[in-house]
Short mmCIF file of C-alpha atoms in Angstrom, two decimals:
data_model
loop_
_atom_site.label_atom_id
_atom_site.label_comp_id
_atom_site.label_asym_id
_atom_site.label_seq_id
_atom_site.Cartn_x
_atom_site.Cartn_y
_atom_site.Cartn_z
CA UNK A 889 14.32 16.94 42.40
CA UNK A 890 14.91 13.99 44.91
CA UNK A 891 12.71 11.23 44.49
CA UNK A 892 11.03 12.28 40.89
CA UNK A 893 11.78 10.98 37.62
CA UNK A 894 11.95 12.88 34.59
CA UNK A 895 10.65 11.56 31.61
CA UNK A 896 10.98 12.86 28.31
CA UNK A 897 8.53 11.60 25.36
CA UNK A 898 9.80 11.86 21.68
CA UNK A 899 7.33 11.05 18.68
CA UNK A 900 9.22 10.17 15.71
CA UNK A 901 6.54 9.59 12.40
CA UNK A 902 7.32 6.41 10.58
CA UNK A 903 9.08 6.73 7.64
CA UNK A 904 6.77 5.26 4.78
CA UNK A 905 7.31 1.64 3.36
CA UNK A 906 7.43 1.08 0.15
CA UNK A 907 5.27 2.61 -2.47
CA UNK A 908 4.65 2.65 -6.02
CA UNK A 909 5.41 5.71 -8.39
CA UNK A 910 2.97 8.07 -9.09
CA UNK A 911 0.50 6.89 -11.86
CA UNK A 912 -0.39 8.61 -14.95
CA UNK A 913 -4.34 9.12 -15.35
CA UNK A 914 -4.51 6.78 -18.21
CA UNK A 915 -2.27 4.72 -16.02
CA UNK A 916 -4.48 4.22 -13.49
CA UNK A 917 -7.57 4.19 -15.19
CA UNK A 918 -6.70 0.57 -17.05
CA UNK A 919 -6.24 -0.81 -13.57
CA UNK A 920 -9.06 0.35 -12.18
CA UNK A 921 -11.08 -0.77 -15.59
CA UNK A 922 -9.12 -4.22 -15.18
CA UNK A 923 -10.44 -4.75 -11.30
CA UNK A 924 -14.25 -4.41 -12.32
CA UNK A 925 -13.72 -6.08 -15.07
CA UNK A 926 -11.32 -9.42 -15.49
CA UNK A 927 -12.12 -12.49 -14.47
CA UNK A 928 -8.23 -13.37 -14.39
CA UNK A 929 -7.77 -13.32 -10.56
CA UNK A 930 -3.88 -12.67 -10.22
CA UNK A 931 -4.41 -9.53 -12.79
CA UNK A 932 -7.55 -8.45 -10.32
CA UNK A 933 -4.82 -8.92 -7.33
CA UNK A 934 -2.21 -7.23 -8.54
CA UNK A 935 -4.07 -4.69 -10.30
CA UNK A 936 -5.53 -4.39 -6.50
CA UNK A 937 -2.05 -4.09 -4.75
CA UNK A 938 -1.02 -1.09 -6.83
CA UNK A 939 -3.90 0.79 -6.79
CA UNK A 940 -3.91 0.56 -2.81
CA UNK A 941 -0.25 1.13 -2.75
CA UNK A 942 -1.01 4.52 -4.99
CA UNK A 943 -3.40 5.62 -2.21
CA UNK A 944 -0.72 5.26 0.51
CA UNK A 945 -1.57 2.17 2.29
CA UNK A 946 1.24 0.62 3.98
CA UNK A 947 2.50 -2.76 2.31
CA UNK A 948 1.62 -4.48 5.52
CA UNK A 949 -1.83 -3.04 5.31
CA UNK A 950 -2.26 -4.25 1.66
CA UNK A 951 -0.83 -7.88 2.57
CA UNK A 952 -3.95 -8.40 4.80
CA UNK A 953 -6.39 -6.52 2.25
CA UNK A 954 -5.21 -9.17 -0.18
CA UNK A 955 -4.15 -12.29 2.19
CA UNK A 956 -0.36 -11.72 0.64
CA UNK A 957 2.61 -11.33 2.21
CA UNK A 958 4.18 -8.03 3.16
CA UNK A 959 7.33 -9.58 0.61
CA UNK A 960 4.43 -10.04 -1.82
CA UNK A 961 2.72 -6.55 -1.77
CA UNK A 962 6.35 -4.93 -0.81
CA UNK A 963 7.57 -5.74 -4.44
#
């Protein structure tokens, strides 16, 4: 084995961030009713957050959905 180099590759899946609990149908239904329907934008933002944290999204993802911080959307 002169003159090669052996490389070994190891994929290691990132550990998810931070995510909400699981909702409960009714749960999730008021914040879905309160994003089509307030006109109180920091209820429609945060309603937003949760419901995109509940689908899995990364809170780096959501921070640039919403223009929030990662601290902001991490909480």
């Amino acid at each position: 084995m002169a003159g090669r180099l052996l490389v070994e590759v190891v994929l290691v899946a990132r550990q998810p961030e931070v995510f909400v609990r699981a909702l409960e149908p009714e749960q999730a239904q008021r914040l879905v009713k309160i994003t089509r329907s307030t006109k109180d934008r920091v209820r429609l933002r945060r309603a937003g957050i949760v419901l995109a944290s509940v689908q899995g999204r990364a809170a780096s993802e959501i921070a640039i959905m919403f223009a929030a911080t990662r601290g902001t959307c991490g909480r």
